[in-house]
mmCIF file of C-alpha atoms and ligand atoms in Angstrom:
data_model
loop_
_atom_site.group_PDB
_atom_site.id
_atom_site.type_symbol
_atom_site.label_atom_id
_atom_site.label_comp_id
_atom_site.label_asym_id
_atom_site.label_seq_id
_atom_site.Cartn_x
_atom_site.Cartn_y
_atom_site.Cartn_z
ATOM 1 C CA UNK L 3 -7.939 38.473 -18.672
ATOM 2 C CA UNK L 4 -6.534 35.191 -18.441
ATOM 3 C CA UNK L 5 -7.763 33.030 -15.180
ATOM 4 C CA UNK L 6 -5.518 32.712 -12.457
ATOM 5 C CA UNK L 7 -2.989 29.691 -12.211
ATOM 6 C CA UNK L 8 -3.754 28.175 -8.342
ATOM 7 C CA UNK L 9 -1.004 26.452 -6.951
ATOM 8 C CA UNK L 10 -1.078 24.628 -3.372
ATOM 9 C CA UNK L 11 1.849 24.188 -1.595
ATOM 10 C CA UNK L 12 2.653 21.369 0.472
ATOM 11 C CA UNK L 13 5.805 21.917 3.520
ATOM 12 C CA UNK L 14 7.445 20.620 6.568
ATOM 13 C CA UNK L 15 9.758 22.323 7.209
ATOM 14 C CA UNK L 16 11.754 25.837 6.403
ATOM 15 C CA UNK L 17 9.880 26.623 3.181
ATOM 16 C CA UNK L 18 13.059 28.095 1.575
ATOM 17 C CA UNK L 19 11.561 26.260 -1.909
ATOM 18 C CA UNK L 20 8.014 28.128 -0.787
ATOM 19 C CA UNK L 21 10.305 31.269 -0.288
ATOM 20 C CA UNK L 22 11.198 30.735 -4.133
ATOM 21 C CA UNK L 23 8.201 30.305 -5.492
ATOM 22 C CA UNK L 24 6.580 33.197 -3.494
ATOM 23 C CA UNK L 25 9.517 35.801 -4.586
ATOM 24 C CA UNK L 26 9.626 34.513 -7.977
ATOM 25 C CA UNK L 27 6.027 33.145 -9.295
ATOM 26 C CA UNK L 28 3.487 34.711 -6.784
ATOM 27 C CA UNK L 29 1.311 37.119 -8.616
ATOM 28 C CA UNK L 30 -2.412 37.575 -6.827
ATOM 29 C CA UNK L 31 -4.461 37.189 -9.734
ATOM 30 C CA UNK L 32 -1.705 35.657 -12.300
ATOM 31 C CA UNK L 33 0.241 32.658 -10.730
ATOM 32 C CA UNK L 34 -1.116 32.707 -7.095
ATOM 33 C CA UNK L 35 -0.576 30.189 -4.276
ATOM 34 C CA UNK L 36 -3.649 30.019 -3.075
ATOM 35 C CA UNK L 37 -2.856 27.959 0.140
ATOM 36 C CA UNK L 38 0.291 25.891 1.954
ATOM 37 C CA UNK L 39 -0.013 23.644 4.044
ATOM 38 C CA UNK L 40 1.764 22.771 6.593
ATOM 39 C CA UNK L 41 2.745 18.976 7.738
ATOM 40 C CA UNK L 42 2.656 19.978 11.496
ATOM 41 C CA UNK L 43 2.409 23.325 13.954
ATOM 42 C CA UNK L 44 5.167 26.168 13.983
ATOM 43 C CA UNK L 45 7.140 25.512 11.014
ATOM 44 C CA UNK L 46 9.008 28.248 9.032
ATOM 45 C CA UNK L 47 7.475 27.796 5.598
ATOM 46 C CA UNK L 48 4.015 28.653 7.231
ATOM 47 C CA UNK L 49 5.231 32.339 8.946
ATOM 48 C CA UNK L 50 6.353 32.414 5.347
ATOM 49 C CA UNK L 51 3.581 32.128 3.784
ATOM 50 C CA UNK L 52 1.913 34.608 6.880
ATOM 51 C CA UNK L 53 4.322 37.428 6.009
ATOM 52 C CA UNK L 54 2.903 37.265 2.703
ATOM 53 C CA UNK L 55 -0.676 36.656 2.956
ATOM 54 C CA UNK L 56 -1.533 33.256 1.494
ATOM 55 C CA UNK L 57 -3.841 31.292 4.046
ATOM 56 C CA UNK L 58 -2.437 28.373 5.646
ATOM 57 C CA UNK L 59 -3.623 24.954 7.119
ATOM 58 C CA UNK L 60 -2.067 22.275 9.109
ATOM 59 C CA UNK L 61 -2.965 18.874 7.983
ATOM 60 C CA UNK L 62 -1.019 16.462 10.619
ATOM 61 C CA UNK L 63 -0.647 12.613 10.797
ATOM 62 C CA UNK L 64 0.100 12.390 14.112
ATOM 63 C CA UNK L 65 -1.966 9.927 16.088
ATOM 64 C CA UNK L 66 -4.120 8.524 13.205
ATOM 65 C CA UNK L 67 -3.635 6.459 9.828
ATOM 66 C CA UNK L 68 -2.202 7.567 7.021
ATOM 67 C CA UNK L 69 -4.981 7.127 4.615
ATOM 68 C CA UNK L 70 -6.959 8.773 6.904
ATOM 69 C CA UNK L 71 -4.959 11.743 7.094
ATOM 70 C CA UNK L 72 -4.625 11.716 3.121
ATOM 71 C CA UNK L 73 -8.702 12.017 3.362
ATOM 72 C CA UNK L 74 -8.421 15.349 5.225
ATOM 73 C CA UNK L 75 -5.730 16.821 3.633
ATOM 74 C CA UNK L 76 -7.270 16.137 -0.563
ATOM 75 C CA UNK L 77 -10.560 17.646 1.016
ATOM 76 C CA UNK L 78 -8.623 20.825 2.108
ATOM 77 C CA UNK L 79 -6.223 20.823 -0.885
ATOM 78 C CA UNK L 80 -9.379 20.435 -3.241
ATOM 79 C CA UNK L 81 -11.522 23.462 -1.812
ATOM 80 C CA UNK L 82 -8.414 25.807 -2.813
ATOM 81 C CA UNK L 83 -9.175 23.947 -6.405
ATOM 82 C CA UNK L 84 -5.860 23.965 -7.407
ATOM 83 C CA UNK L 85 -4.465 23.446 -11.006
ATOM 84 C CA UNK L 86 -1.190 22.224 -9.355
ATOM 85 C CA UNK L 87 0.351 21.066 -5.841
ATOM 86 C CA UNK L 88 3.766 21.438 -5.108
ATOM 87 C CA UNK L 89 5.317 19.318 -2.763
ATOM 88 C CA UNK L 90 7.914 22.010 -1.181
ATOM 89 C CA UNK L 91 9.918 19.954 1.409
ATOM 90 C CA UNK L 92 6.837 17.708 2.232
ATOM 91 C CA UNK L 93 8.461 15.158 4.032
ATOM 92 C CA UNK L 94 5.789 12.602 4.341
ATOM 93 C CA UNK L 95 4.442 9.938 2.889
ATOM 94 C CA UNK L 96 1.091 10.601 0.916
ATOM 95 C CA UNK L 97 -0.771 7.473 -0.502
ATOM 96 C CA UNK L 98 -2.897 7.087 -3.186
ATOM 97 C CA UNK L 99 -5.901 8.594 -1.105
ATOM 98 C CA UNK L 100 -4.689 12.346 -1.965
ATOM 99 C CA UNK L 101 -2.550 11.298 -4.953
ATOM 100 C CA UNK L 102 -5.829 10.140 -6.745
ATOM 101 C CA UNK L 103 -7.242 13.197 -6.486
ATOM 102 C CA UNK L 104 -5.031 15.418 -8.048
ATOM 103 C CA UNK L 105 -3.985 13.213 -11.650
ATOM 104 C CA UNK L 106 -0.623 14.523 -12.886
ATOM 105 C CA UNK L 107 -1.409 17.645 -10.797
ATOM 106 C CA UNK L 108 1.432 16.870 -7.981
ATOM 107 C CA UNK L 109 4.854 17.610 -8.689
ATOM 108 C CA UNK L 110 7.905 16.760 -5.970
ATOM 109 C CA UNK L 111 11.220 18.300 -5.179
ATOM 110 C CA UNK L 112 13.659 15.790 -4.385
ATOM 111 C CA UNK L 113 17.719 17.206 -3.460
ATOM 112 C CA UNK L 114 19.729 14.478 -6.105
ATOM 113 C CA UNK L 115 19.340 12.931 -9.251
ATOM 114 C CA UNK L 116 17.113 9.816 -8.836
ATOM 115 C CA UNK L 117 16.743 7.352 -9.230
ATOM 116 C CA UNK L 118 20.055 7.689 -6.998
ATOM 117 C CA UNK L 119 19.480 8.276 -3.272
ATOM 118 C CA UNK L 120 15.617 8.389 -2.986
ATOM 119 C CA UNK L 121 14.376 8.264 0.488
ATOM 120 C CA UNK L 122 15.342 10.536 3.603
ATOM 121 C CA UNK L 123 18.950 12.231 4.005
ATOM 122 C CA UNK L 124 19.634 12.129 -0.225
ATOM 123 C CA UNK L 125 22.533 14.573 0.437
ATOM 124 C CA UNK L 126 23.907 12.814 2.862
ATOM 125 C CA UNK L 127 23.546 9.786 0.728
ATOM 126 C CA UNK L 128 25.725 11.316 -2.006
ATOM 127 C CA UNK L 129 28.431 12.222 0.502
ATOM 128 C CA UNK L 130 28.587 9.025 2.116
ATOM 129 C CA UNK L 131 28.484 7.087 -1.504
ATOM 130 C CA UNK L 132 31.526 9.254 -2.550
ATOM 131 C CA UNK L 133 29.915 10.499 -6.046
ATOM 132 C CA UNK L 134 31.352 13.102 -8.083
ATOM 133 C CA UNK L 135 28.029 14.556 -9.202
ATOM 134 C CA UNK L 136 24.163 14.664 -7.275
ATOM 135 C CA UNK L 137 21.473 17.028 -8.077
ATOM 136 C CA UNK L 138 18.218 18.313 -8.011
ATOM 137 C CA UNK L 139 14.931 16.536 -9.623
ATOM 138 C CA UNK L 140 11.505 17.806 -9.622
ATOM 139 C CA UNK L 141 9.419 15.171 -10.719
ATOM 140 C CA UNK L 142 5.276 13.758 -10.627
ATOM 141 C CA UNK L 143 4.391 12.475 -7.611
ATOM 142 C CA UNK L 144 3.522 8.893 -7.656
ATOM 143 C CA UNK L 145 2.552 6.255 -4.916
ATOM 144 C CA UNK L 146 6.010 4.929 -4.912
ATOM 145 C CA UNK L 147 8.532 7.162 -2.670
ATOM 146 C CA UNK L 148 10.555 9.571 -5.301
ATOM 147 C CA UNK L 149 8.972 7.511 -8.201
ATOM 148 C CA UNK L 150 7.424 9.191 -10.584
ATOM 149 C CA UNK L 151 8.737 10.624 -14.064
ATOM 150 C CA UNK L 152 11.332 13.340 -13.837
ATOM 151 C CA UNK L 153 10.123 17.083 -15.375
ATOM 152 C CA UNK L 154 13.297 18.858 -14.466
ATOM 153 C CA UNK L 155 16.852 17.472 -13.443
ATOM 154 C CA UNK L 156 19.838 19.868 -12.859
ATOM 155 C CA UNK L 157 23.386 17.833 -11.817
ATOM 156 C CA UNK L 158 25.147 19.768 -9.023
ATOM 157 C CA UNK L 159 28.895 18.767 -8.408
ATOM 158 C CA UNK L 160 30.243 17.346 -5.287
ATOM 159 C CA UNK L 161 33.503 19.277 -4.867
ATOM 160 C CA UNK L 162 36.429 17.831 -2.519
ATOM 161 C CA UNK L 163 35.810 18.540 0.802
ATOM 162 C CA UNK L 164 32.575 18.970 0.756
ATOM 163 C CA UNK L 165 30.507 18.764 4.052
ATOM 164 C CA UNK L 166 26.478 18.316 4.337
ATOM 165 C CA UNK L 167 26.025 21.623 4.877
ATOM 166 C CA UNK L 168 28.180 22.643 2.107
ATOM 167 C CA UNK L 169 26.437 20.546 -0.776
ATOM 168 C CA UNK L 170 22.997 21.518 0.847
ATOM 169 C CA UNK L 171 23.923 24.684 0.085
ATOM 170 C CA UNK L 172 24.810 24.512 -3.751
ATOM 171 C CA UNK L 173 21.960 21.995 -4.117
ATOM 172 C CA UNK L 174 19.620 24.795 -2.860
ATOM 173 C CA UNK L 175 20.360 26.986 -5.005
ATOM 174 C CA UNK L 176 19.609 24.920 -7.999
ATOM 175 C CA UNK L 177 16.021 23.977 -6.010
ATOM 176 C CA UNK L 178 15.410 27.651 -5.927
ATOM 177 C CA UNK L 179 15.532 28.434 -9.761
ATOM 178 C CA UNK L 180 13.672 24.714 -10.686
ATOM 179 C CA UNK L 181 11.120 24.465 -8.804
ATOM 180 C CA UNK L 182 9.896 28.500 -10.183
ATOM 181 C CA UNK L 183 10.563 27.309 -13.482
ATOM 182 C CA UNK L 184 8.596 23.664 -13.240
ATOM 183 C CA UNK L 185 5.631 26.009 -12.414
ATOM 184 C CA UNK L 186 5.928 28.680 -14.947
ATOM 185 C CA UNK L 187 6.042 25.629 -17.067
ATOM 186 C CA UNK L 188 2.883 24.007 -15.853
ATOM 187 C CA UNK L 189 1.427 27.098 -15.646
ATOM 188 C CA UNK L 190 2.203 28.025 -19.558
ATOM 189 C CA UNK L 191 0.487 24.276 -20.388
ATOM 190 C CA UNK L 192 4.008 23.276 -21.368
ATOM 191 C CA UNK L 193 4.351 20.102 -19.837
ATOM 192 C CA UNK L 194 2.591 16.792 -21.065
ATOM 193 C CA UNK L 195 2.812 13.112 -20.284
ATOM 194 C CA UNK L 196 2.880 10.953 -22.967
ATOM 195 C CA UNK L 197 -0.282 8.910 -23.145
ATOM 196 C CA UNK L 198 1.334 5.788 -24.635
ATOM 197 C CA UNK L 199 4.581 5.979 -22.322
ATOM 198 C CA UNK L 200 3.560 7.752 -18.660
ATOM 199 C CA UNK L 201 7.503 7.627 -17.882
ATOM 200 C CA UNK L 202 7.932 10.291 -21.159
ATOM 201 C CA UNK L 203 7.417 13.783 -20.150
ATOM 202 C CA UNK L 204 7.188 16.318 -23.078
ATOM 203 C CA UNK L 205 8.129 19.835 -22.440
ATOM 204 C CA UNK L 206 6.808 21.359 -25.271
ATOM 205 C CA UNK L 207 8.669 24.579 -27.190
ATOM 206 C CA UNK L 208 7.622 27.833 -26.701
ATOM 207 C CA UNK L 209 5.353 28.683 -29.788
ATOM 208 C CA UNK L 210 6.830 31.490 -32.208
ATOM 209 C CA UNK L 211 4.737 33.308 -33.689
HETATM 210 C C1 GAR J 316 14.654 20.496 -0.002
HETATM 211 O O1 GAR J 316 16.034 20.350 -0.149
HETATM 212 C C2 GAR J 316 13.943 19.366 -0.724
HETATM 213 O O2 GAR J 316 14.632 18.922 -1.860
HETATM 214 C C3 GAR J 316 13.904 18.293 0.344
HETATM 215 O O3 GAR J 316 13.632 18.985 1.523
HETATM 216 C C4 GAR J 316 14.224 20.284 1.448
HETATM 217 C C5 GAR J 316 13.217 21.306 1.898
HETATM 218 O O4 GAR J 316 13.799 22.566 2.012
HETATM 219 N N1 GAR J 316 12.897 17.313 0.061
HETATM 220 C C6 GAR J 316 13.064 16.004 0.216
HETATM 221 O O5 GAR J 316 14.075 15.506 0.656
HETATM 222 C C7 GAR J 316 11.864 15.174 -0.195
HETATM 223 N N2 GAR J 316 12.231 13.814 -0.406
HETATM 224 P P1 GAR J 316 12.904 23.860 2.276
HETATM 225 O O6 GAR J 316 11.918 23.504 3.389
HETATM 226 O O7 GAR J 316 13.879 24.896 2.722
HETATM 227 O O8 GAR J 316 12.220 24.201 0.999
#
């Protein structure tokens, strides 16, 4: 048999993207998130991840330095050994203290199309800016905020009339089916970077026998 695929999840908040990933991907022995961690005490994603028996940590930055809390949290990440880390509504920072650990291992869920709206409140962004179309991007994390290379983009309209909670809504929706797919991809070796051109992902074909 095949060794597992160990993902680590990274969240701050309601885990609805963990949520995904756990109803979709999460196979104990296939595909298995093998930890989540949580940014601080008592949020959803982690009585998500309770409910269905993946161990949790809390890695939190209050009080100290960043760097310092990037220490802690690639030792804990790094005893789950994971092939990938999914950054799941992680909503801060992370230098290059974890980043360097994990070498095109972290992936990132951001809710438009960057290089448009990067940053905090990207929905909000879109409203405010008046565009017709935002969207979803998973992409590698990198040291610079929202950064690195795109692996999946889906557009999601902005209809007329539109409120926050409205767009947050369709937007989730397309979060839920990408970031599944990004790790079935990973997870079937199907994504590369290209060595001569780091901003070039390849997602390679399926091979037909
Ligand atoms: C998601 O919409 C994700 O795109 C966003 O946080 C939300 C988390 O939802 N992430 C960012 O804005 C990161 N820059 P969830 O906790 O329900 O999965």
């Amino acid at each position: 048999m095949a060794d597992p695929y160990r993902i680590v999840v990274l969240a701050s908040g309601s885990g609805s993207n963990l949520q995904s990933l756990i109803d979709t991907v999460h196979a104990p022995g296939g595909t298995e998130i093998v930890l989540v961690v949580g940014s601080r005490d008592g949020i959803v994603a982690l009585d998500r991840a309770t409910a269905a028996g993946i161990p949790v940590a809390v890695v939190t930055l209050s009080g100290r330095d960043r760097q310092e809390r990037d220490v802690e949290l690639a030792h804990v990440v790094a005893e789950a050994r994971p092939d990938l880390v999914v950054l799941a509504g992680w909503m801060s920072i992370l230098t290059g203290a974890f980043l360097d650990r994990f070498p095109d291992r972290v992936v990132n869920l951001h809710p438009s199309l960057l290089p448009s709206f990067p940053g905090l409140h990207a929905i909000r962004q879109a409203l405010d800016w008046g565009v017709r179309w935002t969207g979803v991007t998973v992409h590698y994390a990198e040291e610079v905020v929202d950064g690195g290379p795109a692996i999946l983009q889906e557009p999601v309209p902005v209809l007329y009339g539109d409120d926050e909670e409205a767009l947050t809504a369709r937007i989730r929706e397309v979060e839920h089916r990408l970031v599944p797919e990004t790790v079935r991809l990973f997870a079937a070796g199907r994504v590369h970077r290209d060595p001569t051109d780091r901003r070039k992902v390849l997602i390679s074909p399926v091979e037909v026998e």
